[in-house]
Every structure is written in C-alpha cells, then in structure tokens.
PDB file of C-alpha atoms and ligand atoms in Angstrom:
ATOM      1  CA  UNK A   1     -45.415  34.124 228.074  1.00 94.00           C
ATOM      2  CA  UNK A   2     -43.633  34.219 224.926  1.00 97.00           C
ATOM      3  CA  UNK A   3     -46.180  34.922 221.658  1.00 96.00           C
ATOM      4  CA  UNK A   4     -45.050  33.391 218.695  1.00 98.00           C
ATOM      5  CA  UNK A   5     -46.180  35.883 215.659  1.00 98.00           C
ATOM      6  CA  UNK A   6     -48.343  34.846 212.402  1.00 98.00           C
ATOM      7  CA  UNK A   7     -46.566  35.700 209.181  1.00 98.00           C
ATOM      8  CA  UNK A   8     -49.118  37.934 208.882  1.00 98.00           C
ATOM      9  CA  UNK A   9     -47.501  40.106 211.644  1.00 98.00           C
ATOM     10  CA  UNK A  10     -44.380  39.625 210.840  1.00 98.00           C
ATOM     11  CA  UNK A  11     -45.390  41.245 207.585  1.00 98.00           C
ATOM     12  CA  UNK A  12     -46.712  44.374 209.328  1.00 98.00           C
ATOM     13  CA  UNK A  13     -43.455  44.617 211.564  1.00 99.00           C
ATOM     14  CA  UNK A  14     -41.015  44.644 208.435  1.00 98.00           C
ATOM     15  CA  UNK A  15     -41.534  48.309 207.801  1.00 98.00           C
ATOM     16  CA  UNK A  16     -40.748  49.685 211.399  1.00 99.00           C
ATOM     17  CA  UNK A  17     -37.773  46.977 211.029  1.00 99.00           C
ATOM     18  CA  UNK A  18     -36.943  48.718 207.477  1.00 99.00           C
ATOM     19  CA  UNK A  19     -37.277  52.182 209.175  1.00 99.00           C
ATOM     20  CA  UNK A  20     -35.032  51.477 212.251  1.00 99.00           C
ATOM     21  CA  UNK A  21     -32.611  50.182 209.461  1.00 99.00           C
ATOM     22  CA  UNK A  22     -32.615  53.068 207.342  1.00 98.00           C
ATOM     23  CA  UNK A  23     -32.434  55.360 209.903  1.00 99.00           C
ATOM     24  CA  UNK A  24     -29.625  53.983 211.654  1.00 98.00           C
ATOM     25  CA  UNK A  25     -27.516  54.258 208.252  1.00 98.00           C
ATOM     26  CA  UNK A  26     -28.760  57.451 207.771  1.00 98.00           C
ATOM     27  CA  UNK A  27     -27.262  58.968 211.240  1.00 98.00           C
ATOM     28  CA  UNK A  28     -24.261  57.128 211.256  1.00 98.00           C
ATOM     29  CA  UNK A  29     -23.067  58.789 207.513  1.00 98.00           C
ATOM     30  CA  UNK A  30     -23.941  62.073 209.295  1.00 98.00           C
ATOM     31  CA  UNK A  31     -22.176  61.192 212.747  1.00 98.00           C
ATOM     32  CA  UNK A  32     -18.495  63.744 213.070  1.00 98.00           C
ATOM     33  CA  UNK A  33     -16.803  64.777 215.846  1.00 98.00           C
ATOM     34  CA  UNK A  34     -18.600  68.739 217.057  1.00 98.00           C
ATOM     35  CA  UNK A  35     -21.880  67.378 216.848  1.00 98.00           C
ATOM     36  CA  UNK A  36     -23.724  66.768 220.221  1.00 98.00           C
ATOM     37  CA  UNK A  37     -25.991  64.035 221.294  1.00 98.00           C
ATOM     38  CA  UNK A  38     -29.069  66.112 220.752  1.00 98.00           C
ATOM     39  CA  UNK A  39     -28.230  66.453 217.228  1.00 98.00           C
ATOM     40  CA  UNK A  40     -28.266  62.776 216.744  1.00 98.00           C
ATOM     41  CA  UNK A  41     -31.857  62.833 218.460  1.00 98.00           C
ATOM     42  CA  UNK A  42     -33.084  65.245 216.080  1.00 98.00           C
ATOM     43  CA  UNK A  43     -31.970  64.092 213.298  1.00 98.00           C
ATOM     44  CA  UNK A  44     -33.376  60.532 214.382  1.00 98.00           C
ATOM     45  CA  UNK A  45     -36.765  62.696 215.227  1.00 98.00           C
ATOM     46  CA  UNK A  46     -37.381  63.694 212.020  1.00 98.00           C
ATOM     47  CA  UNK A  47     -36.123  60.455 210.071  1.00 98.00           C
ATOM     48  CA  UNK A  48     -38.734  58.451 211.484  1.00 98.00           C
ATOM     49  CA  UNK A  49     -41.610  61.051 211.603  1.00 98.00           C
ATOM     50  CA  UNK A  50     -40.889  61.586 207.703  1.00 98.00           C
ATOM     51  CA  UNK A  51     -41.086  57.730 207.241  1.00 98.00           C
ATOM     52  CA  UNK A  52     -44.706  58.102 208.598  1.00 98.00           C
ATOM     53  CA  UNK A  53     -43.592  55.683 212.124  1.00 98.00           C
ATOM     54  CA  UNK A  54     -43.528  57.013 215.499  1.00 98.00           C
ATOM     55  CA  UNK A  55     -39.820  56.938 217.637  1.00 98.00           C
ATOM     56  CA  UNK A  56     -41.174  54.236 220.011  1.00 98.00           C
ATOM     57  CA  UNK A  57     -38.861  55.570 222.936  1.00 98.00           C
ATOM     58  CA  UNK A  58     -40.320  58.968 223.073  1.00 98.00           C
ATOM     59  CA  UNK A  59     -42.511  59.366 226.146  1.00 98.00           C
ATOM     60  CA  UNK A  60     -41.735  55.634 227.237  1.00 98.00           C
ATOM     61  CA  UNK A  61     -42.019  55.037 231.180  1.00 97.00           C
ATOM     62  CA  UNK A  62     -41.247  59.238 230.349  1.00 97.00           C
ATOM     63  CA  UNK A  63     -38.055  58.575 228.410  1.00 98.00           C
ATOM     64  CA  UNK A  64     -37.792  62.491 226.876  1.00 98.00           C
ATOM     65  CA  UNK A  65     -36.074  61.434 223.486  1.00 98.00           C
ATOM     66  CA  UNK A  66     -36.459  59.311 220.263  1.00 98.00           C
ATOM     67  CA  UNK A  67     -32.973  57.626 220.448  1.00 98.00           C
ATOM     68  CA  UNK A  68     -30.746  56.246 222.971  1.00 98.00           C
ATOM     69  CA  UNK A  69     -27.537  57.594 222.619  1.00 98.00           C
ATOM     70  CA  UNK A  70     -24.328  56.776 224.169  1.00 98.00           C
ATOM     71  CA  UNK A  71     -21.209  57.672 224.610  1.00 98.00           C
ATOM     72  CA  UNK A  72     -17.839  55.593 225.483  1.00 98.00           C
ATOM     73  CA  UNK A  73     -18.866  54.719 229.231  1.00 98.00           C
ATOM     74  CA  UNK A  74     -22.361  55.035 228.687  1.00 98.00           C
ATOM     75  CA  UNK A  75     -23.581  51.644 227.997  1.00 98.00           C
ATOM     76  CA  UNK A  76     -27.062  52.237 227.173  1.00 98.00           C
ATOM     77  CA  UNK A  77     -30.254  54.850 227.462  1.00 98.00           C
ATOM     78  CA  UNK A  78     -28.083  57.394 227.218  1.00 98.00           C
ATOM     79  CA  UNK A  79     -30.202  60.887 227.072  1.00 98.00           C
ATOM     80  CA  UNK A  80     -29.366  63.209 224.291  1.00 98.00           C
ATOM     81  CA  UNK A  81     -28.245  66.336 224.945  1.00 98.00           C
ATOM     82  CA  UNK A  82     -25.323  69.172 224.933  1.00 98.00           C
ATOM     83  CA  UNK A  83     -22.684  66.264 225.191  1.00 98.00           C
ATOM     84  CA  UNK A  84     -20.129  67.692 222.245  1.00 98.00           C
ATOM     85  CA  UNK A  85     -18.539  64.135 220.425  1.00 98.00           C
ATOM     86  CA  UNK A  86     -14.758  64.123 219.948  1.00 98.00           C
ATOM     87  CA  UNK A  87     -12.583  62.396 217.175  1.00 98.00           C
ATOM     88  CA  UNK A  88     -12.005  59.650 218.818  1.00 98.00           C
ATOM     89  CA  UNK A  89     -15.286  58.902 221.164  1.00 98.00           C
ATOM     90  CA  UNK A  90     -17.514  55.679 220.096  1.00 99.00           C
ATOM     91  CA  UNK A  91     -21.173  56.455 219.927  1.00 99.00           C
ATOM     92  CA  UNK A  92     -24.189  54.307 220.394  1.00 98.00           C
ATOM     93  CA  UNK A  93     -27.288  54.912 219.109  1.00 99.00           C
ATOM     94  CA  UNK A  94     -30.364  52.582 219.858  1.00 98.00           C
ATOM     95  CA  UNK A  95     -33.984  53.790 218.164  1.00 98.00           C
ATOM     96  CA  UNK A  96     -37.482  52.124 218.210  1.00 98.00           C
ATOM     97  CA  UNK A  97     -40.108  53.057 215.465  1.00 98.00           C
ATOM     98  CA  UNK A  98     -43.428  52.114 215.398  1.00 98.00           C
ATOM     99  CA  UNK A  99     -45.834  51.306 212.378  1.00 98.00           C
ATOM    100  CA  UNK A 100     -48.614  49.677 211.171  1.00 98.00           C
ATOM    101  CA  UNK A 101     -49.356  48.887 215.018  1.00 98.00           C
ATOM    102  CA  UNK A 102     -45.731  47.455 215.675  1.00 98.00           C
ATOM    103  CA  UNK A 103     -42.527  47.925 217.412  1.00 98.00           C
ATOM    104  CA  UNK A 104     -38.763  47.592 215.419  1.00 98.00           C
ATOM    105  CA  UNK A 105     -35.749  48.135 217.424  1.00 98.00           C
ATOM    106  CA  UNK A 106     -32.241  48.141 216.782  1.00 99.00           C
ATOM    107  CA  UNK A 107     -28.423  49.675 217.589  1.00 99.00           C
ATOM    108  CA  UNK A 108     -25.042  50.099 216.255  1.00 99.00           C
ATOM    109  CA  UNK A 109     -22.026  51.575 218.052  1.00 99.00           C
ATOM    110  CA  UNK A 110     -20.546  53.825 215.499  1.00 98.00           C
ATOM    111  CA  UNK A 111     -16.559  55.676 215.714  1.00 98.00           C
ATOM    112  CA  UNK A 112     -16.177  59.583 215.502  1.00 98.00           C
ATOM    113  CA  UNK A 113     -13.331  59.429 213.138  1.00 98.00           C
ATOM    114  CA  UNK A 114      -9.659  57.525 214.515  1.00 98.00           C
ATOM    115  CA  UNK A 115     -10.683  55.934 217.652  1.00 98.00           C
ATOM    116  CA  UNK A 116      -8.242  53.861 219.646  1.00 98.00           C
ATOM    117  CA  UNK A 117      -7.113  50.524 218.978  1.00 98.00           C
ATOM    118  CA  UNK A 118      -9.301  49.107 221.914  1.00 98.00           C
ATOM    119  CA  UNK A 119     -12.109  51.157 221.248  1.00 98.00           C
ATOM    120  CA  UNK A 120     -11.904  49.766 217.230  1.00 98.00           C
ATOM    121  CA  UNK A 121     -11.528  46.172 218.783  1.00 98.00           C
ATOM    122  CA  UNK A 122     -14.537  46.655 221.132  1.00 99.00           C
ATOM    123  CA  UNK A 123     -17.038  47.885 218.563  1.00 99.00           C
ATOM    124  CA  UNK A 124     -15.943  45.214 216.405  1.00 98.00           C
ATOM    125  CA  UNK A 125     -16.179  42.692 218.834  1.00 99.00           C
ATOM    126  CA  UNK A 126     -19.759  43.330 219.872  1.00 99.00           C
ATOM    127  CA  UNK A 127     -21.104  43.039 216.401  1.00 98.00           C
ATOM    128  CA  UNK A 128     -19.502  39.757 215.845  1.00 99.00           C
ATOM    129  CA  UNK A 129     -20.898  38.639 219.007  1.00 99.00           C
ATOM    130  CA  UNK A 130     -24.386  39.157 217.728  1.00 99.00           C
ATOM    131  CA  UNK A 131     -23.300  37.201 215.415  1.00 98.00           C
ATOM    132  CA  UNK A 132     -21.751  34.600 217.484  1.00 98.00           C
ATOM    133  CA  UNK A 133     -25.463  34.702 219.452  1.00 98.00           C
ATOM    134  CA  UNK A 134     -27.248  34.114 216.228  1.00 98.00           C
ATOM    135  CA  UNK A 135     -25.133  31.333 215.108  1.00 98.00           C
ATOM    136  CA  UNK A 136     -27.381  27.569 215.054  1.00 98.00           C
ATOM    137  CA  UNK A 137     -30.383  29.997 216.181  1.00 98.00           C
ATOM    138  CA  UNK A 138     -33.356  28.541 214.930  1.00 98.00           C
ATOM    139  CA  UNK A 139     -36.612  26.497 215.836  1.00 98.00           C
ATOM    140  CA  UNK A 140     -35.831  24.015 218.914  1.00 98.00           C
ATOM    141  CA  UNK A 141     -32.753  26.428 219.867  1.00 98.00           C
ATOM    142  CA  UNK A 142     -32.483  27.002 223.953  1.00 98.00           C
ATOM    143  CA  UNK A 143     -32.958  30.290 224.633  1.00 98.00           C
ATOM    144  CA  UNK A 144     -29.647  30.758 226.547  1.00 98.00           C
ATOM    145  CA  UNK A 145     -27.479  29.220 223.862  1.00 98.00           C
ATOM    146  CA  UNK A 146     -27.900  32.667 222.381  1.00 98.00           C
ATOM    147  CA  UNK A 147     -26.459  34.734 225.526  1.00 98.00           C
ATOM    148  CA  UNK A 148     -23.593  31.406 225.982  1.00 98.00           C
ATOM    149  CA  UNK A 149     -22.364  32.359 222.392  1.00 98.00           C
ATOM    150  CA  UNK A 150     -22.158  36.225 223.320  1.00 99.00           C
ATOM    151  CA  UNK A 151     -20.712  35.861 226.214  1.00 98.00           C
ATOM    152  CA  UNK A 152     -18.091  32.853 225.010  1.00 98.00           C
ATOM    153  CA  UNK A 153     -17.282  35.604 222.043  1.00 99.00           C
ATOM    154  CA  UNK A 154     -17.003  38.863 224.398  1.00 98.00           C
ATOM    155  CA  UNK A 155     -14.324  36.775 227.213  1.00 98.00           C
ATOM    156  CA  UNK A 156     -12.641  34.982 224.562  1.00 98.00           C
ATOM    157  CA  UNK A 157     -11.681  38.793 223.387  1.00 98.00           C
ATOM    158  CA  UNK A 158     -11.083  40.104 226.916  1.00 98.00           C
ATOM    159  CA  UNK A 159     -14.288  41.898 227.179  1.00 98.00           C
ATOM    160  CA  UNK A 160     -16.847  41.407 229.585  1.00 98.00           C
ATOM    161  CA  UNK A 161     -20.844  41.114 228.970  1.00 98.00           C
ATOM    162  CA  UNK A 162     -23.014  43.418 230.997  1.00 98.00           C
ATOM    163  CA  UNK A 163     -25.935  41.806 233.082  1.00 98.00           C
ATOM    164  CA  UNK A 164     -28.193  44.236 233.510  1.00 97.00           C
ATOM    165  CA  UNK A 165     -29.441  44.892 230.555  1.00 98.00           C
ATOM    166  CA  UNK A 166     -30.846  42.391 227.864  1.00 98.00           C
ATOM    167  CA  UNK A 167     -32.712  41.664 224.660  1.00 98.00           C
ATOM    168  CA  UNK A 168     -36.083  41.062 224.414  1.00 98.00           C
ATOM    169  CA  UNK A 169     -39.060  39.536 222.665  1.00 98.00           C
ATOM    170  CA  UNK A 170     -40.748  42.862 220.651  1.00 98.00           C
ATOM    171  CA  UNK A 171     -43.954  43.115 218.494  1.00 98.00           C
ATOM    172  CA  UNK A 172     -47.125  45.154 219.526  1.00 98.00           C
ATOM    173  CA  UNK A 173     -45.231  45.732 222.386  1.00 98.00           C
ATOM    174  CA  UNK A 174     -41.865  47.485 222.543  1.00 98.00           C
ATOM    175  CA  UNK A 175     -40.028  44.885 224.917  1.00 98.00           C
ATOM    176  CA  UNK A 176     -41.681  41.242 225.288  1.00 98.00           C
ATOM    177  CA  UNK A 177     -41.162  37.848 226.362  1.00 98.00           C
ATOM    178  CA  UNK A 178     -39.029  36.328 226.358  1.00 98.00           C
ATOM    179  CA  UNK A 179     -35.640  38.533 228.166  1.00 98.00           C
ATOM    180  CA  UNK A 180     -33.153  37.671 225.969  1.00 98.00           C
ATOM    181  CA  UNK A 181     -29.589  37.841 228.324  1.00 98.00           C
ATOM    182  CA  UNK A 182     -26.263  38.063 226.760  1.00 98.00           C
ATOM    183  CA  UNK A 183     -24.464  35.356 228.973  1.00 98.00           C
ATOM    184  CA  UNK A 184     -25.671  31.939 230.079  1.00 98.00           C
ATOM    185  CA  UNK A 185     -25.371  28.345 230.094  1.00 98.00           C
ATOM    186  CA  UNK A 186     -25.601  26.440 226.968  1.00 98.00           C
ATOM    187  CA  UNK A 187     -28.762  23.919 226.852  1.00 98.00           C
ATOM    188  CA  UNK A 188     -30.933  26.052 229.209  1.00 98.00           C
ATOM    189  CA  UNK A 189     -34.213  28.194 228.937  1.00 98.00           C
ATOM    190  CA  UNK A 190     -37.254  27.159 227.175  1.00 98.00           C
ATOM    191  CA  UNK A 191     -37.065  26.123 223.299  1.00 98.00           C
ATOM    192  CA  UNK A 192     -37.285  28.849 220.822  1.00 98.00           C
ATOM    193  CA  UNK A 193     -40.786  28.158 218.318  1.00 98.00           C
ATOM    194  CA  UNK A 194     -40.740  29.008 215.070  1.00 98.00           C
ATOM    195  CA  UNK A 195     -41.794  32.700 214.235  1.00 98.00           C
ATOM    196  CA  UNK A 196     -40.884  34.189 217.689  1.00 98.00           C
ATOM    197  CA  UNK A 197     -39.545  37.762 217.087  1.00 98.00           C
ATOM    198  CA  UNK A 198     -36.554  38.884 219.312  1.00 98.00           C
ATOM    199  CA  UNK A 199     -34.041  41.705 219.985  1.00 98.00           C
ATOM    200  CA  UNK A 200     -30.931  40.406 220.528  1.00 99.00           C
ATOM    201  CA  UNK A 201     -28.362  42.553 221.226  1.00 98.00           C
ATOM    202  CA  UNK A 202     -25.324  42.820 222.927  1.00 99.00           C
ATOM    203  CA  UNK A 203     -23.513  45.162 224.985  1.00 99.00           C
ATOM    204  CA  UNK A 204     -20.385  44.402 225.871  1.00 99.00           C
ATOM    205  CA  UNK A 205     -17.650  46.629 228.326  1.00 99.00           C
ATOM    206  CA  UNK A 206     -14.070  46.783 227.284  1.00 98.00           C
ATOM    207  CA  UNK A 207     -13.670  46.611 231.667  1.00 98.00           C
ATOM    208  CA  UNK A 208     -15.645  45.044 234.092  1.00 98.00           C
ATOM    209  CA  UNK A 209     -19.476  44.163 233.624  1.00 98.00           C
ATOM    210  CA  UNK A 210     -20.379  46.479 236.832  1.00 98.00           C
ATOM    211  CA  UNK A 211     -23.520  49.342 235.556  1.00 98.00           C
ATOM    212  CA  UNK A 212     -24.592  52.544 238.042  1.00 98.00           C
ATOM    213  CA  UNK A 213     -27.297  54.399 236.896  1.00 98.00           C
ATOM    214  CA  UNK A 214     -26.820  58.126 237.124  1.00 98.00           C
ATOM    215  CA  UNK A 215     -29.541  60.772 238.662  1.00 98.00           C
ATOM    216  CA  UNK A 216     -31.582  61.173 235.499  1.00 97.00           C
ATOM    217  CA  UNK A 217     -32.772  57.493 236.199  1.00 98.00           C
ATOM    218  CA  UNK A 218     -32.175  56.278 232.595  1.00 98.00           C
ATOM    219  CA  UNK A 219     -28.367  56.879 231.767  1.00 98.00           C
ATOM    220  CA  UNK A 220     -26.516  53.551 232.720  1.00 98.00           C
ATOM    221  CA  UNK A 221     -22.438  54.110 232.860  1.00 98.00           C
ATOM    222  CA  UNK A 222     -20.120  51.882 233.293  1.00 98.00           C
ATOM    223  CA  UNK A 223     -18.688  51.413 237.010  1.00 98.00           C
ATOM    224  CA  UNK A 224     -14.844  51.453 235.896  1.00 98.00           C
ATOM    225  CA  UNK A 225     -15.359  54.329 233.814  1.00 98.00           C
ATOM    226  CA  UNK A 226     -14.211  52.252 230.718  1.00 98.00           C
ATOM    227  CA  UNK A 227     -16.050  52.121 227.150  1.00 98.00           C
ATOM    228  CA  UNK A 228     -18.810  50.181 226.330  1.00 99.00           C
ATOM    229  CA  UNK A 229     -21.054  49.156 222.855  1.00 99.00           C
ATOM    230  CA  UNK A 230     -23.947  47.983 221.836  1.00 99.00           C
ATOM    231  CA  UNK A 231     -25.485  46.015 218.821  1.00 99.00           C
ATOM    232  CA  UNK A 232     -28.800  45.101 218.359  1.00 99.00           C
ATOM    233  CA  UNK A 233     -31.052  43.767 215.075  1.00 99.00           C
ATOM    234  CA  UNK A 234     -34.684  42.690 215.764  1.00 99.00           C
ATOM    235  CA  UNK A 235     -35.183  39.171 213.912  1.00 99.00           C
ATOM    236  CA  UNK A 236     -37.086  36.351 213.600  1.00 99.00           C
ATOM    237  CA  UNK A 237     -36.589  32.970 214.683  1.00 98.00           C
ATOM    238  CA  UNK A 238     -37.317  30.663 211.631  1.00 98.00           C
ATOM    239  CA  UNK A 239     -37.528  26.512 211.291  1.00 98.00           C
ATOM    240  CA  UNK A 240     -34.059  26.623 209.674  1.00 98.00           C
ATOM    241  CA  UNK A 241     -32.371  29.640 211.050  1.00 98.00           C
ATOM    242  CA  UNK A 242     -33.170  33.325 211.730  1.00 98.00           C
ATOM    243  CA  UNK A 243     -34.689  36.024 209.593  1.00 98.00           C
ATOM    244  CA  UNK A 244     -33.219  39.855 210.296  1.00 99.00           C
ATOM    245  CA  UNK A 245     -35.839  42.363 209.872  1.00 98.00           C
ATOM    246  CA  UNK A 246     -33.259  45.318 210.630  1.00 98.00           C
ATOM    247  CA  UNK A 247     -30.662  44.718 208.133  1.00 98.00           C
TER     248      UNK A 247
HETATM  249  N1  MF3 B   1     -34.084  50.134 222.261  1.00 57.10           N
HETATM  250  C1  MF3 B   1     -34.092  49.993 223.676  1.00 57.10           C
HETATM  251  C2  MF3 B   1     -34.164  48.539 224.026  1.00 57.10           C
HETATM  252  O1  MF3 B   1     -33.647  47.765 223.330  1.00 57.10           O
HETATM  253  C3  MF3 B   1     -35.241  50.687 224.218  1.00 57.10           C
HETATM  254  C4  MF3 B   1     -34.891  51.758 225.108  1.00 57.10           C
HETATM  255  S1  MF3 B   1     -36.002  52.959 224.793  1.00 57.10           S
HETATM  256  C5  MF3 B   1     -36.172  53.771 226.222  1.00 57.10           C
HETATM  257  O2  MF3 B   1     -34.706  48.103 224.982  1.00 57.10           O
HETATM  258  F1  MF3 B   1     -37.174  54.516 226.076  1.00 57.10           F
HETATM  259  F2  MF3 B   1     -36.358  52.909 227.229  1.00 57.10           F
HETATM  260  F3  MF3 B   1     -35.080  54.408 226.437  1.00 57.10           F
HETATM  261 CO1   CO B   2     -34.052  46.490 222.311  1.00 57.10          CO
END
C-alpha cells in the first residue's frame, strides 16, 4: 500500500534528504584513484554521524557498512572494503541517512580521473535517464511511465536497464511502496497521488541487463563482466510536477 506523506513529513524528511545530498558532494570532491572502497565508507561514516543522522544501511537485513559502493561491474550494494580504485574505474556510491524519524536515500556514479569514452557515456547516460523518468511526473502520472522513460533513454543509447533492482517508495521506512522499476510499459501501474515520496533511480549496464550475486549475499555484478551506474534522488511527487529533496 502506497502512503502518501503530509507536508508535515515531508518537512521532517528534508534534512536526511539535505544530508544524503551533502554528503554525496562531499565524497565525490574527495574520490582519486589509491583510495579503497573502505575509505569511501568511512568517510561517509563520519559525514553523516557529524550531521547528527544515522547511515540508514548500517546493520540493515546485517548490511556491515554505511554506503553502497561500487565499482565498474558492480551494479549495486557493493561492500566496502580493500578494493584499491584506479584512474580510470567509475565508482558508485549509494547512502541512506536517517533523521528526525526518517529515511533519505540517494546515488551518483562518480569517474576516478580519465575514464573511457564508454564509461563517460554510461555515467552520463544514467543521470539523464533519471531525468528522462522524471519528465511529466506528477499527480495522476502511471507509475510505469517513469521506468518506460528510463528504459526508452538507456536502449535509445545502447545500454540496457537492469531488472533486478528498483526504486522505491521511502519515508519512516527505508524502502516502501510502491517498487519503482526502471523499464515498463507506458500507461500502466496505479496513479501516482500527490505527496507520495519515491526513490527513483536508475541503474543502467553498458552490456546486457543479466545480475549474479556474489558469496557475500549483497554484492550484485554484472553477468558480462561489463560496467554498470547508478543514479538515484529521493523526491516528491507534487500536483504539478516533482519536488527533489536530494539535490
Ligand atoms: N540505497 C539503497 C537502495 O536504494 C539501499 C541499500 S542499503 C543496503 O535501496 F543496506 F541494503 F545495502
Ligand atoms: Co534507494
């Protein structure tokens, strides 16, 4: 069931938004090639503990780290660790914070210095597909318009749209309904009300769609072995278009 928010929670939920914003800036100015993966987790650690939130992900369904972060052919909840990043690796790094008794969540795929010319294309490409999703969204909107748009961008580039994975309604709640895929049919899935707060975010493979999960249980790669990226702002769906609480 899908709760639509008052404005007075929506008020309460801009400040994790604002944090998950901030924070995201703040580790991709400090993101070079000899860092590892763990590094980005710590730093992400103490961003939101000094902003007075709590890193949502830590200790969920016994996720061990604040931030997702993932490398080329990891798609998503990618563990932090002793992975070293190299010039030329794309990183993504997805964090949750929680204040004021709600959830924000977001992600941005960022480049460890000159990355290739596909790589450059892909990360681009995903962010404009949120974009592309987002596009008309607003009260009335089918729900699947938004993962029609994303997926119409992604093939139109020569990317594919993984299926596995997919937004989400979010408020007290880390992930809510609705599940908010990035492909579909235009016209289909319930109408979005007013004031309905969503994750909508993208992840789109350079190769095929195909996802294994490895051992650890959490770390999805893609099948092919090519790169993948991921873009994701937590916003709300208003009577004349949307409202982004992560930006
Ligand atoms: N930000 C991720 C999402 O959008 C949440 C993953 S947190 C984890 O769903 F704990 F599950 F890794
Ligand atoms: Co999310």
């Amino acid at each position: 069931m899908i709760r639509v928010k008052r404005e007075e929670e929506i008020g309460l939920m801009r400040e994790p938004c604002a944090i998950v914003r901030d924070c995201l800036s703040f580790v991709g100015e400090r993101i070079r090639a000899g860092m590892t993966t763990g590094e980005i987790d710590e730093l992400v650690y103490s961003f939101i503990r000094a902003n007075g939130a709590e890193p949502s992900c830590l200790g969920y369904c016994g996720y061990p780290a604040s931030a997702c972060v993932s490398v080329n052919e990891v798609v998503v909840h990618g563990i932090p660790g002793d992975r070293v990043l190299e010039e030329g690796d794309i990183v993504s790094v997805d964090l949750c914070a929680y204040k004021n008794g709600y959830h924000g969540d977001g992600a941005r795929t960022f480049c460890v210095g000159e990355v290739s010319e596909e790589r450059e294309r892909l990360v681009r490409v995903t962010e404009e597909c949120f974009y592309k999703g987002i596009e008309g969204l607003k009260a009335g909107t089918p729900l699947y318009d938004i993962g029609a748009r994303v997926q119409r961008h992604a093939e139109a580039n020569g990317f594919s749209v993984i299926r596995s994975y997919t937004g989400h309604g979010i408020g007290r709640e880390m992930h809510e309904d609705p599940s908010v895929p990035n492909f579909g049919r235009f016209g289909t899935g319930p109408r979005l009300e007013a004031n309905t707060v969503l994750c909508v975010e993208p992840m789109i493979a350079a190769g095929g769609w195909r996802v294994k999960v490895l051992p650890d249980g959490w770390t999805a790669v893609t099948a092919d072995g090519k790169s993948a990226a991921h873009y994701e702002n937590t916003l709300v769906v208003r009577e004349d278009g949307v409202e982004i609480l992560t930006l």
